[in-house]
Amino acid sequence: MTNRLWAYLTLLATLAFLGSYFIVPGFNGFEPSQFPNRIEHPPVQPAGYAFSIWGLIYVWLFVAAVVGAVRRADDPDWADFRPWITLSLAIGATWLPVASVSPLLSIPVIFVMMAAALKALFSVGVTDRWLQQAPVAIYAGWLTAAAFVGLGVVMGGYGLLPPTPAALVCLVMALAVALVVQYRLHRAPEYGVTVIWALVGVIVQNTGPLNAAVAGLSILGIVAILGLRSTDTE
């Protein structure tokens, strides 16, 4: 496909992704009633305010897609990441409707979204940083957190593990992915900052009552991500 066609497909996928919000508005995580084991406050899930980052993600991706289609449609520096972000957003357009009906089915969907977003992040060009790298990095960072949060909630809700062990297992996996990505991609600190945003939300969720294990692991994760800034891999 030509660069111009991919630019238009990216814009179309972005509009579909934004449109899904209006189909299922106000989604702030799975509801306890969606699971056999009702857990009112899953320890792996960030406090509700943390989900407000979706507003920033939606707006930034939309602006980037519009500028990309109008002013950078034929720019080869924008070419490599477009198929991957288009794939992630096109699949993402189905995620909210699926999650509202079946949390279990939504897990493989969000992991494919995450994988495609990460591939897009590693493929972004070097120009127009605030329209290529930044929105993709924030989107990929939030998906890294959200995919493993969703997995942890589902594991606890279906009784595969008690809530706190499920949270710890999934936080370890999320941090493993986040640390590898941030270590290999120093030029995209927005990714790590977004993961930290999610971890702060997890800490807030686990302070009343205090869940020392989950809050403590989240703090260690924040320290580890920040510590990567002292290394140089690029």
PDB file of C-alpha atoms in Angstrom:
ATOM      1  CA  MET A   1       0.000   0.000   0.000  1.00  0.00           C
ATOM      2  CA  THR A   2       1.073   3.575  -0.549  1.00  0.00           C
ATOM      3  CA  ASN A   3       1.969   5.877   2.315  1.00  0.00           C
ATOM      4  CA  ARG A   4      -1.066   8.033   1.562  1.00  0.00           C
ATOM      5  CA  LEU A   5      -3.468   5.095   1.770  1.00  0.00           C
ATOM      6  CA  TRP A   6      -1.995   4.031   5.114  1.00  0.00           C
ATOM      7  CA  ALA A   7      -2.373   7.599   6.371  1.00  0.00           C
ATOM      8  CA  TYR A   8      -6.089   7.505   5.560  1.00  0.00           C
ATOM      9  CA  LEU A   9      -6.497   4.024   7.041  1.00  0.00           C
ATOM     10  CA  THR A  10      -4.828   5.217  10.248  1.00  0.00           C
ATOM     11  CA  LEU A  11      -7.257   8.130  10.445  1.00  0.00           C
ATOM     12  CA  LEU A  12     -10.208   5.812   9.803  1.00  0.00           C
ATOM     13  CA  ALA A  13      -9.054   3.369  12.491  1.00  0.00           C
ATOM     14  CA  THR A  14      -8.553   6.266  14.918  1.00  0.00           C
ATOM     15  CA  LEU A  15     -12.089   7.526  14.294  1.00  0.00           C
ATOM     16  CA  ALA A  16     -13.469   4.016  14.841  1.00  0.00           C
ATOM     17  CA  PHE A  17     -11.473   3.743  18.049  1.00  0.00           C
ATOM     18  CA  LEU A  18     -12.833   7.059  19.313  1.00  0.00           C
ATOM     19  CA  GLY A  19     -16.336   6.086  18.237  1.00  0.00           C
ATOM     20  CA  SER A  20     -16.264   3.021  20.488  1.00  0.00           C
ATOM     21  CA  TYR A  21     -16.227   5.337  23.507  1.00  0.00           C
ATOM     22  CA  PHE A  22     -19.649   6.668  22.551  1.00  0.00           C
ATOM     23  CA  ILE A  23     -20.972   3.135  22.191  1.00  0.00           C
ATOM     24  CA  VAL A  24     -19.788   2.225  25.710  1.00  0.00           C
ATOM     25  CA  PRO A  25     -19.267   5.552  27.540  1.00  0.00           C
ATOM     26  CA  GLY A  26     -17.799   5.909  31.021  1.00  0.00           C
ATOM     27  CA  PHE A  27     -15.956   2.580  31.172  1.00  0.00           C
ATOM     28  CA  ASN A  28     -13.724   2.569  34.277  1.00  0.00           C
ATOM     29  CA  GLY A  29     -12.771  -1.082  34.512  1.00  0.00           C
ATOM     30  CA  PHE A  30     -14.710  -4.287  34.825  1.00  0.00           C
ATOM     31  CA  GLU A  31     -17.711  -4.438  37.144  1.00  0.00           C
ATOM     32  CA  PRO A  32     -17.715  -6.950  40.035  1.00  0.00           C
ATOM     33  CA  SER A  33     -21.047  -8.312  38.809  1.00  0.00           C
ATOM     34  CA  GLN A  34     -19.344  -9.552  35.629  1.00  0.00           C
ATOM     35  CA  PHE A  35     -17.514 -12.325  37.520  1.00  0.00           C
ATOM     36  CA  PRO A  36     -18.423 -15.517  39.409  1.00  0.00           C
ATOM     37  CA  ASN A  37     -16.313 -14.277  42.366  1.00  0.00           C
ATOM     38  CA  ARG A  38     -17.490 -10.791  43.196  1.00  0.00           C
ATOM     39  CA  ILE A  39     -14.513  -8.585  44.152  1.00  0.00           C
ATOM     40  CA  GLU A  40     -15.536  -5.019  44.883  1.00  0.00           C
ATOM     41  CA  HIS A  41     -12.058  -3.475  44.715  1.00  0.00           C
ATOM     42  CA  PRO A  42      -9.548  -5.669  42.824  1.00  0.00           C
ATOM     43  CA  PRO A  43      -6.092  -4.762  44.157  1.00  0.00           C
ATOM     44  CA  VAL A  44      -4.539  -4.892  40.676  1.00  0.00           C
ATOM     45  CA  GLN A  45      -6.903  -2.242  39.311  1.00  0.00           C
ATOM     46  CA  PRO A  46      -5.860   1.433  39.530  1.00  0.00           C
ATOM     47  CA  ALA A  47      -8.097   3.938  41.281  1.00  0.00           C
ATOM     48  CA  GLY A  48     -10.861   5.264  39.047  1.00  0.00           C
ATOM     49  CA  TYR A  49      -9.261   8.649  38.399  1.00  0.00           C
ATOM     50  CA  ALA A  50      -6.356   6.981  36.576  1.00  0.00           C
ATOM     51  CA  PHE A  51      -8.644   6.018  33.692  1.00  0.00           C
ATOM     52  CA  SER A  52      -9.025   9.721  32.846  1.00  0.00           C
ATOM     53  CA  ILE A  53      -5.825   9.352  30.839  1.00  0.00           C
ATOM     54  CA  TRP A  54      -7.980   7.925  28.058  1.00  0.00           C
ATOM     55  CA  GLY A  55      -9.156  11.476  27.340  1.00  0.00           C
ATOM     56  CA  LEU A  56      -5.586  12.552  26.626  1.00  0.00           C
ATOM     57  CA  ILE A  57      -4.937   9.431  24.562  1.00  0.00           C
ATOM     58  CA  TYR A  58      -8.059   9.884  22.427  1.00  0.00           C
ATOM     59  CA  VAL A  59      -7.400  13.561  21.708  1.00  0.00           C
ATOM     60  CA  TRP A  60      -3.687  13.146  21.000  1.00  0.00           C
ATOM     61  CA  LEU A  61      -4.151  10.158  18.688  1.00  0.00           C
ATOM     62  CA  PHE A  62      -6.897  12.003  16.815  1.00  0.00           C
ATOM     63  CA  VAL A  63      -4.803  15.136  16.318  1.00  0.00           C
ATOM     64  CA  ALA A  64      -1.839  13.042  15.184  1.00  0.00           C
ATOM     65  CA  ALA A  65      -3.956  11.063  12.727  1.00  0.00           C
ATOM     66  CA  VAL A  66      -5.506  14.200  11.229  1.00  0.00           C
ATOM     67  CA  VAL A  67      -2.146  15.941  10.831  1.00  0.00           C
ATOM     68  CA  GLY A  68      -0.670  12.734   9.470  1.00  0.00           C
ATOM     69  CA  ALA A  69      -3.388  12.421   6.825  1.00  0.00           C
ATOM     70  CA  VAL A  70      -3.463  16.102   5.874  1.00  0.00           C
ATOM     71  CA  ARG A  71       0.186  17.147   6.073  1.00  0.00           C
ATOM     72  CA  ARG A  72       2.303  13.986   6.307  1.00  0.00           C
ATOM     73  CA  ALA A  73       0.439  11.543   4.080  1.00  0.00           C
ATOM     74  CA  ASP A  74       3.406  10.994   1.762  1.00  0.00           C
ATOM     75  CA  ASP A  75       6.174  11.434   4.326  1.00  0.00           C
ATOM     76  CA  PRO A  76       8.293   8.235   4.378  1.00  0.00           C
ATOM     77  CA  ASP A  77       9.331   8.941   7.984  1.00  0.00           C
ATOM     78  CA  TRP A  78       5.714   8.332   9.013  1.00  0.00           C
ATOM     79  CA  ALA A  79       5.352   5.129   7.008  1.00  0.00           C
ATOM     80  CA  ASP A  80       6.732   2.339   9.181  1.00  0.00           C
ATOM     81  CA  PHE A  81       4.531   2.701  12.266  1.00  0.00           C
ATOM     82  CA  ARG A  82       1.225   3.261  10.480  1.00  0.00           C
ATOM     83  CA  PRO A  83       0.283  -0.372   9.719  1.00  0.00           C
ATOM     84  CA  TRP A  84       0.876  -1.344  13.345  1.00  0.00           C
ATOM     85  CA  ILE A  85      -0.978   1.556  14.958  1.00  0.00           C
ATOM     86  CA  THR A  86      -3.808   1.019  12.475  1.00  0.00           C
ATOM     87  CA  LEU A  87      -4.024  -2.643  13.463  1.00  0.00           C
ATOM     88  CA  SER A  88      -4.011  -1.812  17.173  1.00  0.00           C
ATOM     89  CA  LEU A  89      -6.672   0.892  16.864  1.00  0.00           C
ATOM     90  CA  ALA A  90      -8.893  -1.148  14.555  1.00  0.00           C
ATOM     91  CA  ILE A  91      -8.887  -4.026  17.037  1.00  0.00           C
ATOM     92  CA  GLY A  92      -9.242  -1.503  19.849  1.00  0.00           C
ATOM     93  CA  ALA A  93     -12.486  -0.250  18.337  1.00  0.00           C
ATOM     94  CA  THR A  94     -14.020  -3.591  19.317  1.00  0.00           C
ATOM     95  CA  TRP A  95     -12.545  -3.782  22.806  1.00  0.00           C
ATOM     96  CA  LEU A  96     -15.021  -1.717  24.837  1.00  0.00           C
ATOM     97  CA  PRO A  97     -18.093  -3.506  23.418  1.00  0.00           C
ATOM     98  CA  VAL A  98     -16.426  -6.883  24.018  1.00  0.00           C
ATOM     99  CA  ALA A  99     -15.278  -5.961  27.546  1.00  0.00           C
ATOM    100  CA  SER A 100     -18.742  -4.775  28.514  1.00  0.00           C
ATOM    101  CA  VAL A 101     -20.138  -8.197  27.594  1.00  0.00           C
ATOM    102  CA  SER A 102     -17.301 -10.635  28.354  1.00  0.00           C
ATOM    103  CA  PRO A 103     -14.186  -9.720  30.361  1.00  0.00           C
ATOM    104  CA  LEU A 104     -12.730 -13.132  29.537  1.00  0.00           C
ATOM    105  CA  LEU A 105     -12.916 -12.596  25.766  1.00  0.00           C
ATOM    106  CA  SER A 106     -11.556  -9.069  26.114  1.00  0.00           C
ATOM    107  CA  ILE A 107      -8.187 -10.260  27.451  1.00  0.00           C
ATOM    108  CA  PRO A 108      -6.758 -11.712  24.212  1.00  0.00           C
ATOM    109  CA  VAL A 109      -8.112  -8.662  22.378  1.00  0.00           C
ATOM    110  CA  ILE A 110      -6.255  -6.169  24.566  1.00  0.00           C
ATOM    111  CA  PHE A 111      -3.040  -8.181  24.454  1.00  0.00           C
ATOM    112  CA  VAL A 112      -3.094  -8.070  20.639  1.00  0.00           C
ATOM    113  CA  MET A 113      -3.763  -4.317  20.886  1.00  0.00           C
ATOM    114  CA  MET A 114      -0.780  -3.975  23.206  1.00  0.00           C
ATOM    115  CA  ALA A 115       1.553  -6.023  20.999  1.00  0.00           C
ATOM    116  CA  ALA A 116       0.661  -4.010  17.896  1.00  0.00           C
ATOM    117  CA  ALA A 117       1.005  -0.716  19.797  1.00  0.00           C
ATOM    118  CA  LEU A 118       4.457  -1.694  21.035  1.00  0.00           C
ATOM    119  CA  LYS A 119       5.512  -2.635  17.511  1.00  0.00           C
ATOM    120  CA  ALA A 120       4.233   0.762  16.359  1.00  0.00           C
ATOM    121  CA  LEU A 121       6.212   2.483  19.101  1.00  0.00           C
ATOM    122  CA  PHE A 122       9.436   0.807  18.030  1.00  0.00           C
ATOM    123  CA  SER A 123       8.679   1.790  14.421  1.00  0.00           C
ATOM    124  CA  VAL A 124       7.951   5.506  14.821  1.00  0.00           C
ATOM    125  CA  GLY A 125      10.078   7.909  12.825  1.00  0.00           C
ATOM    126  CA  VAL A 126      12.423  10.571  14.123  1.00  0.00           C
ATOM    127  CA  THR A 127      10.504  13.656  12.969  1.00  0.00           C
ATOM    128  CA  ASP A 128       7.414  15.282  14.483  1.00  0.00           C
ATOM    129  CA  ARG A 129       8.119  13.726  17.865  1.00  0.00           C
ATOM    130  CA  TRP A 130       4.989  15.151  19.519  1.00  0.00           C
ATOM    131  CA  LEU A 131       2.762  13.790  16.771  1.00  0.00           C
ATOM    132  CA  GLN A 132       4.434  10.426  16.137  1.00  0.00           C
ATOM    133  CA  GLN A 133       6.293   9.181  19.168  1.00  0.00           C
ATOM    134  CA  ALA A 134       4.503  10.856  22.071  1.00  0.00           C
ATOM    135  CA  PRO A 135       0.895   9.772  21.423  1.00  0.00           C
ATOM    136  CA  VAL A 136       1.941   6.253  20.453  1.00  0.00           C
ATOM    137  CA  ALA A 137       4.171   5.978  23.546  1.00  0.00           C
ATOM    138  CA  ILE A 138       1.395   7.046  25.901  1.00  0.00           C
ATOM    139  CA  TYR A 139      -1.091   4.729  24.206  1.00  0.00           C
ATOM    140  CA  ALA A 140       1.345   1.798  24.345  1.00  0.00           C
ATOM    141  CA  GLY A 141       2.280   2.551  27.969  1.00  0.00           C
ATOM    142  CA  TRP A 142      -1.313   2.583  29.118  1.00  0.00           C
ATOM    143  CA  LEU A 143      -2.086  -0.609  27.182  1.00  0.00           C
ATOM    144  CA  THR A 144       0.895  -2.316  28.835  1.00  0.00           C
ATOM    145  CA  ALA A 145      -0.628  -1.550  32.214  1.00  0.00           C
ATOM    146  CA  ALA A 146      -4.246  -2.125  31.179  1.00  0.00           C
ATOM    147  CA  ALA A 147      -3.643  -5.531  29.595  1.00  0.00           C
ATOM    148  CA  PHE A 148      -2.080  -6.996  32.716  1.00  0.00           C
ATOM    149  CA  VAL A 149      -4.553  -5.218  35.001  1.00  0.00           C
ATOM    150  CA  GLY A 150      -7.373  -6.807  33.033  1.00  0.00           C
ATOM    151  CA  LEU A 151      -5.692 -10.192  33.268  1.00  0.00           C
ATOM    152  CA  GLY A 152      -5.292  -9.812  37.033  1.00  0.00           C
ATOM    153  CA  VAL A 153      -8.927  -8.831  37.517  1.00  0.00           C
ATOM    154  CA  VAL A 154     -10.082 -11.784  35.422  1.00  0.00           C
ATOM    155  CA  MET A 155      -7.816 -14.218  37.286  1.00  0.00           C
ATOM    156  CA  GLY A 156      -9.222 -13.073  40.617  1.00  0.00           C
ATOM    157  CA  GLY A 157     -12.791 -12.836  39.371  1.00  0.00           C
ATOM    158  CA  TYR A 158     -12.771 -16.379  38.038  1.00  0.00           C
ATOM    159  CA  GLY A 159     -11.002 -17.782  41.089  1.00  0.00           C
ATOM    160  CA  LEU A 160      -7.800 -18.778  39.312  1.00  0.00           C
ATOM    161  CA  LEU A 161      -5.861 -17.017  42.090  1.00  0.00           C
ATOM    162  CA  PRO A 162      -6.884 -15.006  45.152  1.00  0.00           C
ATOM    163  CA  PRO A 163      -7.032 -11.259  44.385  1.00  0.00           C
ATOM    164  CA  THR A 164      -3.695 -10.249  45.940  1.00  0.00           C
ATOM    165  CA  PRO A 165      -1.601 -13.058  44.391  1.00  0.00           C
ATOM    166  CA  ALA A 166      -3.279 -12.376  41.050  1.00  0.00           C
ATOM    167  CA  ALA A 167      -2.337  -8.708  41.398  1.00  0.00           C
ATOM    168  CA  LEU A 168       1.274  -9.514  42.286  1.00  0.00           C
ATOM    169  CA  VAL A 169       1.733 -11.975  39.432  1.00  0.00           C
ATOM    170  CA  CYS A 170       0.292  -9.581  36.852  1.00  0.00           C
ATOM    171  CA  LEU A 171       2.198  -6.569  38.174  1.00  0.00           C
ATOM    172  CA  VAL A 172       5.448  -8.521  37.892  1.00  0.00           C
ATOM    173  CA  MET A 173       4.644  -9.419  34.285  1.00  0.00           C
ATOM    174  CA  ALA A 174       3.619  -5.858  33.432  1.00  0.00           C
ATOM    175  CA  LEU A 175       6.808  -4.476  34.965  1.00  0.00           C
ATOM    176  CA  ALA A 176       8.919  -7.012  33.102  1.00  0.00           C
ATOM    177  CA  VAL A 177       7.471  -5.836  29.790  1.00  0.00           C
ATOM    178  CA  ALA A 178       7.637  -2.148  30.737  1.00  0.00           C
ATOM    179  CA  LEU A 179      11.240  -2.313  31.897  1.00  0.00           C
ATOM    180  CA  VAL A 180      12.414  -4.123  28.776  1.00  0.00           C
ATOM    181  CA  VAL A 181      10.610  -1.670  26.505  1.00  0.00           C
ATOM    182  CA  GLN A 182      11.834   1.424  28.347  1.00  0.00           C
ATOM    183  CA  TYR A 183      15.382   0.044  28.559  1.00  0.00           C
ATOM    184  CA  ARG A 184      15.490  -0.523  24.813  1.00  0.00           C
ATOM    185  CA  LEU A 185      13.685   2.698  23.920  1.00  0.00           C
ATOM    186  CA  HIS A 186      15.160   5.518  25.971  1.00  0.00           C
ATOM    187  CA  ARG A 187      13.992   8.082  23.434  1.00  0.00           C
ATOM    188  CA  ALA A 188      10.370   7.514  24.479  1.00  0.00           C
ATOM    189  CA  PRO A 189      10.164   8.465  28.173  1.00  0.00           C
ATOM    190  CA  GLU A 190       6.431   9.113  27.717  1.00  0.00           C
ATOM    191  CA  TYR A 191       5.978   5.343  27.744  1.00  0.00           C
ATOM    192  CA  GLY A 192       7.498   4.895  31.187  1.00  0.00           C
ATOM    193  CA  VAL A 193       5.744   7.960  32.589  1.00  0.00           C
ATOM    194  CA  THR A 194       2.399   6.474  31.542  1.00  0.00           C
ATOM    195  CA  VAL A 195       3.175   3.147  33.206  1.00  0.00           C
ATOM    196  CA  ILE A 196       4.117   5.104  36.339  1.00  0.00           C
ATOM    197  CA  TRP A 197       0.752   6.894  36.163  1.00  0.00           C
ATOM    198  CA  ALA A 198      -0.947   3.496  36.259  1.00  0.00           C
ATOM    199  CA  LEU A 199       1.235   2.294  39.134  1.00  0.00           C
ATOM    200  CA  VAL A 200       0.424   5.384  41.187  1.00  0.00           C
ATOM    201  CA  GLY A 201      -3.243   4.584  40.600  1.00  0.00           C
ATOM    202  CA  VAL A 202      -2.650   1.052  41.902  1.00  0.00           C
ATOM    203  CA  ILE A 203      -0.948   2.462  45.003  1.00  0.00           C
ATOM    204  CA  VAL A 204      -3.903   4.781  45.658  1.00  0.00           C
ATOM    205  CA  GLN A 205      -6.286   1.861  45.243  1.00  0.00           C
ATOM    206  CA  ASN A 206      -4.356  -0.136  47.845  1.00  0.00           C
ATOM    207  CA  THR A 207      -3.928   2.450  50.584  1.00  0.00           C
ATOM    208  CA  GLY A 208      -7.335   2.187  52.188  1.00  0.00           C
ATOM    209  CA  PRO A 209      -7.239  -0.430  53.521  1.00  0.00           C
ATOM    210  CA  LEU A 210      -3.518  -0.881  53.009  1.00  0.00           C
ATOM    211  CA  ASN A 211      -2.375  -3.775  50.863  1.00  0.00           C
ATOM    212  CA  ALA A 212       1.336  -3.536  51.580  1.00  0.00           C
ATOM    213  CA  ALA A 213       2.403  -6.201  49.105  1.00  0.00           C
ATOM    214  CA  VAL A 214       0.671  -4.683  46.072  1.00  0.00           C
ATOM    215  CA  ALA A 215       1.458  -1.077  47.013  1.00  0.00           C
ATOM    216  CA  GLY A 216       5.071  -1.973  47.806  1.00  0.00           C
ATOM    217  CA  LEU A 217       5.597  -3.783  44.501  1.00  0.00           C
ATOM    218  CA  SER A 218       4.118  -0.809  42.650  1.00  0.00           C
ATOM    219  CA  ILE A 219       6.530   1.540  44.417  1.00  0.00           C
ATOM    220  CA  LEU A 220       9.458  -0.703  43.506  1.00  0.00           C
ATOM    221  CA  GLY A 221       8.254  -0.692  39.915  1.00  0.00           C
ATOM    222  CA  ILE A 222       8.196   3.106  39.828  1.00  0.00           C
ATOM    223  CA  VAL A 223      11.715   3.261  41.259  1.00  0.00           C
ATOM    224  CA  ALA A 224      12.938   0.725  38.698  1.00  0.00           C
ATOM    225  CA  ILE A 225      11.454   2.639  35.740  1.00  0.00           C
ATOM    226  CA  LEU A 226      12.894   5.909  36.965  1.00  0.00           C
ATOM    227  CA  GLY A 227      16.233   4.203  37.497  1.00  0.00           C
ATOM    228  CA  LEU A 228      16.450   3.372  33.800  1.00  0.00           C
ATOM    229  CA  ARG A 229      16.987   7.047  33.076  1.00  0.00           C
ATOM    230  CA  SER A 230      20.544   6.654  34.387  1.00  0.00           C
ATOM    231  CA  THR A 231      21.353   4.047  31.742  1.00  0.00           C
ATOM    232  CA  ASP A 232      22.042   4.703  28.082  1.00  0.00           C
ATOM    233  CA  THR A 233      21.079   2.099  25.498  1.00  0.00           C
ATOM    234  CA  GLU A 234      20.619   4.291  22.409  1.00  0.00           C
TER     235      GLU A 234
END
